[in-house]
Tab-separated table of C-alpha atoms in Angstrom:
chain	number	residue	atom	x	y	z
H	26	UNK	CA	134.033	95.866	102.335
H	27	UNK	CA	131.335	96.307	99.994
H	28	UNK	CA	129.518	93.012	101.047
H	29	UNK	CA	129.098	94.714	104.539
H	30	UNK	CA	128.180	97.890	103.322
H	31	UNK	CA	125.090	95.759	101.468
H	32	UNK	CA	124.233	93.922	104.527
H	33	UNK	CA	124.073	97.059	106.751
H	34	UNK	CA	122.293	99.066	104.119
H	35	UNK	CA	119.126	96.470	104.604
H	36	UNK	CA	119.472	95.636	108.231
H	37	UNK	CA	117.008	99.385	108.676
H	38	UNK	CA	114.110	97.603	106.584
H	39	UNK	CA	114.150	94.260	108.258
H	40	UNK	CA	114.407	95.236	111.634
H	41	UNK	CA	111.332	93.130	113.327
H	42	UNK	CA	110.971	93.234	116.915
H	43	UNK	CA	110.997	89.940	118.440
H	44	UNK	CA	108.578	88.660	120.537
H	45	UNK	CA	106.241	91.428	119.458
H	46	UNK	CA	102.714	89.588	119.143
H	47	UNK	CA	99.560	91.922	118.597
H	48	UNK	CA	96.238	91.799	117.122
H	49	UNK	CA	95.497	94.270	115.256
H	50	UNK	CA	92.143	95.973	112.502
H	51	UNK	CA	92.012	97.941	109.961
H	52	UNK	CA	89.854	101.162	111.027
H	53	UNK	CA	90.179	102.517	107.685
H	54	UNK	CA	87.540	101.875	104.569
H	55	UNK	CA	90.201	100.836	102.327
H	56	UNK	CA	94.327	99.991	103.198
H	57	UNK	CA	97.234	99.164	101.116
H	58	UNK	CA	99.795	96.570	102.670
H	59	UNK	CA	103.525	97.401	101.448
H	60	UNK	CA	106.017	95.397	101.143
H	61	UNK	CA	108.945	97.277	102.879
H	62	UNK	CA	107.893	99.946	105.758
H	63	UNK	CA	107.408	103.045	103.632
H	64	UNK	CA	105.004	104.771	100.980
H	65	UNK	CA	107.786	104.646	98.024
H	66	UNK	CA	108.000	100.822	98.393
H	67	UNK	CA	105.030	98.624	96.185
H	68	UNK	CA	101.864	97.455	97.128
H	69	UNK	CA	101.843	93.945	97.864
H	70	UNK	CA	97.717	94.047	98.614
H	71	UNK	CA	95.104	96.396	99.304
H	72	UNK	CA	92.226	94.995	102.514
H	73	UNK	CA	89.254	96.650	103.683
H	74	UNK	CA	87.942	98.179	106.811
H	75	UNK	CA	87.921	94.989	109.542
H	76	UNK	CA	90.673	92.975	108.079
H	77	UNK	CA	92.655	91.461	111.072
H	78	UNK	CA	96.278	91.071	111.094
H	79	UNK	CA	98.606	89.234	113.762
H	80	UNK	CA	101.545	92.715	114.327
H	81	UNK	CA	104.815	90.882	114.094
H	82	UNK	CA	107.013	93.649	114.150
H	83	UNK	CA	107.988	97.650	114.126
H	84	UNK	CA	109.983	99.739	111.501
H	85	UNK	CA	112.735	101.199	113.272
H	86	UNK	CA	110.814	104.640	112.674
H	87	UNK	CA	107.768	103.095	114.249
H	88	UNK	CA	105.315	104.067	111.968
H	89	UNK	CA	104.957	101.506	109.996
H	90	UNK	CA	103.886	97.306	111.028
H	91	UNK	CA	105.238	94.621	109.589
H	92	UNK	CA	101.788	92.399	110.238
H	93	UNK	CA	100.797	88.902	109.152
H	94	UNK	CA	97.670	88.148	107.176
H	95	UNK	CA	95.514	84.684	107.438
H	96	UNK	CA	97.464	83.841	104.718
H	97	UNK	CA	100.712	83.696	107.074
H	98	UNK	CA	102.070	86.144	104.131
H	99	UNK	CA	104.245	89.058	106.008
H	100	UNK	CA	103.211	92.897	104.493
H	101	UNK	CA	103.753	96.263	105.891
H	102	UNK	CA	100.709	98.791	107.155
H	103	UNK	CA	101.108	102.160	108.175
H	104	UNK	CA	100.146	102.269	111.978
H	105	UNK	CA	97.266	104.908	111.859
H	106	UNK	CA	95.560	102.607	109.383
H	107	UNK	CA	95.141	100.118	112.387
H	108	UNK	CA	93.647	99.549	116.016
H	109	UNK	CA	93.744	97.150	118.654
H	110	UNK	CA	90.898	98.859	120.248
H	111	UNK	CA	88.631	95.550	119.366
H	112	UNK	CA	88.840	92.456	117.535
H	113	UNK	CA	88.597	91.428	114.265
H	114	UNK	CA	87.428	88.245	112.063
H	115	UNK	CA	87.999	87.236	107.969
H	116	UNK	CA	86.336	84.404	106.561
H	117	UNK	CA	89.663	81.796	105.845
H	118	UNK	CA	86.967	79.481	103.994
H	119	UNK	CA	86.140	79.577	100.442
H	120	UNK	CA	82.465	80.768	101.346
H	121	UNK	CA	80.775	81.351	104.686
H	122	UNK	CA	77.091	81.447	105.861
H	123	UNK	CA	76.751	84.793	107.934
H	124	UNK	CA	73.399	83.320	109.924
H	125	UNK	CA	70.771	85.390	111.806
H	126	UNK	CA	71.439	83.748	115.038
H	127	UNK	CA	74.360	81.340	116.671
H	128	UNK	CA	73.542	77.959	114.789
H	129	UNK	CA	72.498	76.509	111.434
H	130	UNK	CA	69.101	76.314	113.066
H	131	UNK	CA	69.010	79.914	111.977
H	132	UNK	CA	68.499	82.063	108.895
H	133	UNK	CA	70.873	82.743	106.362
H	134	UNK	CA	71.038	86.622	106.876
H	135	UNK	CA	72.682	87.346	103.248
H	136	UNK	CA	70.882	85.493	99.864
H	137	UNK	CA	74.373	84.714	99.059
H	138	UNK	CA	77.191	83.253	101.593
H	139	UNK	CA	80.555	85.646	101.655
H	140	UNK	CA	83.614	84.763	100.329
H	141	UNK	CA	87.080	84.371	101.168
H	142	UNK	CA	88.809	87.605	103.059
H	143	UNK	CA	85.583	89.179	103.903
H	144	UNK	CA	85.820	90.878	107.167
H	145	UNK	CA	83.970	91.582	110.127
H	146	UNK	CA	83.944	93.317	114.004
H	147	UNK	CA	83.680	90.764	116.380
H	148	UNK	CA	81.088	91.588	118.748
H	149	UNK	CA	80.515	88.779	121.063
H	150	UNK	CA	81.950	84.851	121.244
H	151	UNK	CA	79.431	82.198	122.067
H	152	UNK	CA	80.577	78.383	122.102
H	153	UNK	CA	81.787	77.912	117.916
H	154	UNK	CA	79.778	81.260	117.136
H	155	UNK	CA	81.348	84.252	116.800
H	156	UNK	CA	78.985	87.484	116.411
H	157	UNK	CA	79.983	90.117	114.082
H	158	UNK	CA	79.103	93.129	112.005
H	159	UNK	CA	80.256	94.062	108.454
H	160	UNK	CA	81.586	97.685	107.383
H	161	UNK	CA	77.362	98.321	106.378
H	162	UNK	CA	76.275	97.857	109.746
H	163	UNK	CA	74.803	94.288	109.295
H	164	UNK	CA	74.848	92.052	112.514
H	165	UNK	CA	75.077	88.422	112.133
H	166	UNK	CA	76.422	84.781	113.497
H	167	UNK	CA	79.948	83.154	111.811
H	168	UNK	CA	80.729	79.616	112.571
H	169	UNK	CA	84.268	79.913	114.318
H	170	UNK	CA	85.824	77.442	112.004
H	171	UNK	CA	85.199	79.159	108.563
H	172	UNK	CA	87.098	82.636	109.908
H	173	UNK	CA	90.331	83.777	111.930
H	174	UNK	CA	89.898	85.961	114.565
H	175	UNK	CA	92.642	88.839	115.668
């Protein structure tokens, strides 16, 4: 009896709706990801304004998302920290050129390429360019391949 009681006890925090497949952004400045769906439960990592995430799931309260990073690692957001008003993009490569214009014919438009997790609105796609903005309002050209777009 008691091994039941355990297995219905955690049944509430894993409860994942299948087939449930959404992209979704941070709107916030600043976010902490959880790793069960609920403020008293720790942070597992903490992502900035832009950062998209693929929605794999629902608390049964329906507050909270059970989203997966570009990592593929499985955390919990609060769902009026995110939007699927528009899309998102994170830089999956070690560094990334953010260029003035759709091609490495262009201008670097930082001194210094972004790293790793750095995240951006997606404004427009154009062939293996994607056009994006940063959380300061600067408007510039990723290469499709060093970033994953929600």
């Amino acid at each position: 009896m008691k091994r039941a009681w355990i297995v219905f006890a955690i049944i509430p925090v894993l409860a994942i709706s299948a087939g449930t497949v959404d992209a979704l952004c941070v709107k916030v400045p600043k976010a902490n990801l959880r790793v069960g769906p609920g403020t008293g439960y720790e942070v597992g990592w903490t992502v900035y304004k832009y950062f998209p995430f693929k929605k794999v799931g629902t608390s049964l309260s329906g507050k909270w998302y059970a989203v997966e990073d570009t990592d593929g690692d499985v955390l919990w957001i609060h769902q009026s920290l995110v939007t699927s008003r528009y899309r998102c993009a994170a830089v999956v490569s070690d560094k990334a050129n953010v260029r003035t214009g759709p091609g490495t014919r262009y201008g670097k438009l930082f001194s210094e390429p972004v790293i790793r997790y750095y995240s951006f609105r997606v404004l427009k796609e154009t062939g293996a360019w994607v056009k994006v903005r940063d959380v300061d309002n600067n408007t510039g050209w990723l290469h499709r391949n060093s970033c994953r777009i929600r």
